[in-house]
Amino acid sequence: MTTLSGRDEPRPWRGRFLLYGVGAAAILWGLRGIVVDAAVTQPVNWAVFFVLGVLGHDVLLAPIVFVVALVGVRRLPARYRSLVQAGVVVSGLVTLVALPVVLGFGRRPDVPSQLPLPYLRNLLLILALVWAAVAVLVVRRRIQRSRAVME
């Protein structure tokens, strides 16, 4: 096959259909568990959580990443863009995953051990680590570029 750029594209791996089947079977098994153990899993609550997760991604995370990529990242030199874009995407995903516990969804006053950790602090620490890693990679790329120019 030839792509729009004129380059030849490798043929898709035929075994992917086997993996699709395994993935579909795993999804069906999980849905079966939700329906069969309805008293424990509370399917309505699960559906609300699932839909809110999808909406959180589509309404909140994706537009924020798009705006940051469009406005902020375009002003960066091209050699650093991919690093900062990766930092934005990872930060958004980590925040989206951590948001339910940071906001205390599911916390009950009669079960103090249910959400016992300082989740906001931990989220901020992880985000700081993500951006520290981005900063280290940017500095590394800059050093490599300056060495290449000197040679």
mmCIF file of C-alpha atoms in Angstrom:
data_model
loop_
_atom_site.group_PDB
_atom_site.id
_atom_site.type_symbol
_atom_site.label_atom_id
_atom_site.label_comp_id
_atom_site.label_asym_id
_atom_site.label_seq_id
_atom_site.Cartn_x
_atom_site.Cartn_y
_atom_site.Cartn_z
ATOM 1 C CA MET A 1 0.000 0.000 0.000
ATOM 2 C CA THR A 2 1.116 3.546 -0.664
ATOM 3 C CA THR A 3 0.363 6.394 1.724
ATOM 4 C CA LEU A 4 -0.503 9.966 0.780
ATOM 5 C CA SER A 5 3.168 10.906 1.180
ATOM 6 C CA GLY A 6 4.075 8.384 -1.530
ATOM 7 C CA ARG A 7 5.892 6.033 0.860
ATOM 8 C CA ASP A 8 5.204 2.336 0.855
ATOM 9 C CA GLU A 9 3.475 1.149 3.991
ATOM 10 C CA PRO A 10 4.090 -2.347 5.356
ATOM 11 C CA ARG A 11 1.218 -4.805 5.149
ATOM 12 C CA PRO A 12 -0.839 -5.002 8.360
ATOM 13 C CA TRP A 13 -0.036 -7.962 10.571
ATOM 14 C CA ARG A 14 -2.669 -10.669 10.076
ATOM 15 C CA GLY A 15 -2.412 -11.812 13.689
ATOM 16 C CA ARG A 16 -4.009 -8.562 14.809
ATOM 17 C CA PHE A 17 -7.441 -10.156 14.348
ATOM 18 C CA LEU A 18 -6.521 -12.774 16.939
ATOM 19 C CA LEU A 19 -5.613 -9.975 19.348
ATOM 20 C CA TYR A 20 -8.870 -8.155 18.536
ATOM 21 C CA GLY A 21 -10.728 -11.347 19.415
ATOM 22 C CA VAL A 22 -8.848 -11.733 22.708
ATOM 23 C CA GLY A 23 -9.585 -8.095 23.573
ATOM 24 C CA ALA A 24 -13.273 -8.440 22.713
ATOM 25 C CA ALA A 25 -13.498 -11.623 24.806
ATOM 26 C CA ALA A 26 -11.900 -9.829 27.782
ATOM 27 C CA ILE A 27 -14.365 -6.949 27.459
ATOM 28 C CA LEU A 28 -17.322 -9.319 27.246
ATOM 29 C CA TRP A 29 -16.060 -11.257 30.280
ATOM 30 C CA GLY A 30 -15.806 -8.019 32.260
ATOM 31 C CA LEU A 31 -19.287 -6.909 31.228
ATOM 32 C CA ARG A 32 -20.628 -10.342 32.146
ATOM 33 C CA GLY A 33 -19.106 -9.935 35.612
ATOM 34 C CA ILE A 34 -20.744 -6.550 36.014
ATOM 35 C CA VAL A 35 -24.162 -7.942 35.097
ATOM 36 C CA VAL A 36 -23.921 -11.267 36.978
ATOM 37 C CA ASP A 37 -22.623 -9.685 40.204
ATOM 38 C CA ALA A 38 -24.980 -6.716 39.961
ATOM 39 C CA ALA A 39 -25.480 -6.534 43.732
ATOM 40 C CA VAL A 40 -21.743 -5.995 44.248
ATOM 41 C CA THR A 41 -20.782 -4.106 41.092
ATOM 42 C CA GLN A 42 -23.775 -1.751 40.939
ATOM 43 C CA PRO A 43 -24.012 -1.523 37.122
ATOM 44 C CA VAL A 44 -25.719 1.878 37.136
ATOM 45 C CA ASN A 45 -22.898 3.406 39.192
ATOM 46 C CA TRP A 46 -20.356 1.695 36.957
ATOM 47 C CA ALA A 47 -22.054 3.069 33.836
ATOM 48 C CA VAL A 48 -22.118 6.591 35.302
ATOM 49 C CA PHE A 49 -18.405 6.316 36.192
ATOM 50 C CA PHE A 50 -17.582 4.995 32.706
ATOM 51 C CA VAL A 51 -19.584 7.694 30.908
ATOM 52 C CA LEU A 52 -18.105 10.437 33.099
ATOM 53 C CA GLY A 53 -14.638 9.088 32.293
ATOM 54 C CA VAL A 54 -15.319 9.277 28.576
ATOM 55 C CA LEU A 55 -16.840 12.749 28.938
ATOM 56 C CA GLY A 56 -13.936 13.824 31.136
ATOM 57 C CA HIS A 57 -11.592 12.869 28.348
ATOM 58 C CA ASP A 58 -13.604 14.278 25.461
ATOM 59 C CA VAL A 59 -14.911 17.452 27.108
ATOM 60 C CA LEU A 60 -12.084 18.316 29.492
ATOM 61 C CA LEU A 61 -8.759 16.627 28.745
ATOM 62 C CA ALA A 62 -8.720 16.608 24.945
ATOM 63 C CA PRO A 63 -9.612 20.315 24.531
ATOM 64 C CA ILE A 64 -7.040 21.367 27.140
ATOM 65 C CA VAL A 65 -4.306 19.316 25.464
ATOM 66 C CA PHE A 66 -5.362 20.700 22.086
ATOM 67 C CA VAL A 67 -5.248 24.319 23.263
ATOM 68 C CA VAL A 68 -1.894 23.860 24.991
ATOM 69 C CA ALA A 69 -0.492 22.156 21.903
ATOM 70 C CA LEU A 70 -1.893 24.779 19.569
ATOM 71 C CA VAL A 71 -1.053 27.902 21.529
ATOM 72 C CA GLY A 72 1.787 27.146 23.902
ATOM 73 C CA VAL A 73 3.807 24.434 22.269
ATOM 74 C CA ARG A 74 3.916 26.038 18.816
ATOM 75 C CA ARG A 75 6.003 28.848 20.264
ATOM 76 C CA LEU A 76 8.692 26.405 21.347
ATOM 77 C CA PRO A 77 11.579 25.439 19.090
ATOM 78 C CA ALA A 78 10.711 22.350 17.067
ATOM 79 C CA ARG A 79 13.356 20.212 18.779
ATOM 80 C CA TYR A 80 11.609 20.577 22.171
ATOM 81 C CA ARG A 81 7.975 20.363 21.047
ATOM 82 C CA SER A 82 7.589 16.606 21.256
ATOM 83 C CA LEU A 83 8.990 16.536 24.792
ATOM 84 C CA VAL A 84 6.642 19.238 26.051
ATOM 85 C CA GLN A 85 3.678 17.707 24.223
ATOM 86 C CA ALA A 86 4.434 14.364 25.873
ATOM 87 C CA GLY A 87 4.593 16.112 29.257
ATOM 88 C CA VAL A 88 1.207 17.755 28.657
ATOM 89 C CA VAL A 89 -0.431 14.494 27.584
ATOM 90 C CA VAL A 90 1.028 12.495 30.500
ATOM 91 C CA SER A 91 0.039 15.243 32.951
ATOM 92 C CA GLY A 92 -3.505 15.296 31.624
ATOM 93 C CA LEU A 93 -3.885 11.532 31.763
ATOM 94 C CA VAL A 94 -2.425 11.240 35.264
ATOM 95 C CA THR A 95 -4.703 14.032 36.458
ATOM 96 C CA LEU A 96 -7.754 12.444 34.843
ATOM 97 C CA VAL A 97 -7.000 9.086 36.475
ATOM 98 C CA ALA A 98 -6.278 10.628 39.897
ATOM 99 C CA LEU A 99 -9.186 13.082 39.921
ATOM 100 C CA PRO A 100 -11.788 10.747 41.471
ATOM 101 C CA VAL A 101 -9.637 10.035 44.533
ATOM 102 C CA VAL A 102 -8.362 13.611 44.781
ATOM 103 C CA LEU A 103 -11.977 14.808 44.890
ATOM 104 C CA GLY A 104 -12.844 12.035 47.350
ATOM 105 C CA PHE A 105 -15.473 10.260 45.270
ATOM 106 C CA GLY A 106 -16.565 7.210 47.215
ATOM 107 C CA ARG A 107 -15.184 8.424 50.528
ATOM 108 C CA ARG A 108 -17.436 7.559 53.434
ATOM 109 C CA PRO A 109 -17.085 9.126 56.883
ATOM 110 C CA ASP A 110 -17.781 5.796 58.606
ATOM 111 C CA VAL A 111 -14.838 4.077 56.800
ATOM 112 C CA PRO A 112 -11.741 6.217 57.475
ATOM 113 C CA SER A 113 -9.398 3.716 55.816
ATOM 114 C CA GLN A 114 -11.202 3.848 52.477
ATOM 115 C CA LEU A 115 -9.182 6.739 50.993
ATOM 116 C CA PRO A 116 -6.490 7.303 53.619
ATOM 117 C CA LEU A 117 -3.707 8.975 51.626
ATOM 118 C CA PRO A 118 -3.043 12.631 50.748
ATOM 119 C CA TYR A 119 -4.003 12.182 47.103
ATOM 120 C CA LEU A 120 -3.722 15.834 46.051
ATOM 121 C CA ARG A 121 -0.167 16.026 47.386
ATOM 122 C CA ASN A 122 0.696 12.759 45.647
ATOM 123 C CA LEU A 123 -0.770 13.978 42.355
ATOM 124 C CA LEU A 124 1.262 17.176 42.586
ATOM 125 C CA LEU A 125 4.411 15.143 43.312
ATOM 126 C CA ILE A 126 3.838 12.939 40.284
ATOM 127 C CA LEU A 127 3.208 15.969 38.078
ATOM 128 C CA ALA A 128 6.409 17.550 39.415
ATOM 129 C CA LEU A 129 8.304 14.364 38.541
ATOM 130 C CA VAL A 130 6.833 14.327 35.034
ATOM 131 C CA TRP A 131 7.900 17.922 34.407
ATOM 132 C CA ALA A 132 11.303 17.364 36.008
ATOM 133 C CA ALA A 133 11.815 14.504 33.551
ATOM 134 C CA VAL A 134 10.732 16.759 30.677
ATOM 135 C CA ALA A 135 13.175 19.434 31.866
ATOM 136 C CA VAL A 136 16.025 16.899 32.077
ATOM 137 C CA LEU A 137 15.295 15.674 28.556
ATOM 138 C CA VAL A 138 15.136 19.234 27.208
ATOM 139 C CA VAL A 139 18.509 20.059 28.805
ATOM 140 C CA ARG A 140 19.969 16.815 27.485
ATOM 141 C CA ARG A 141 18.746 17.576 23.975
ATOM 142 C CA ARG A 142 20.169 21.088 24.213
ATOM 143 C CA ILE A 143 23.570 19.781 25.337
ATOM 144 C CA GLN A 144 23.616 17.251 22.509
ATOM 145 C CA ARG A 145 22.779 19.996 20.019
ATOM 146 C CA SER A 146 25.507 22.295 21.323
ATOM 147 C CA ARG A 147 28.045 19.446 21.112
ATOM 148 C CA ALA A 148 26.993 18.707 17.546
ATOM 149 C CA VAL A 149 27.435 22.374 16.599
ATOM 150 C CA MET A 150 30.910 22.488 18.161
ATOM 151 C CA GLU A 151 32.143 19.458 16.207
#
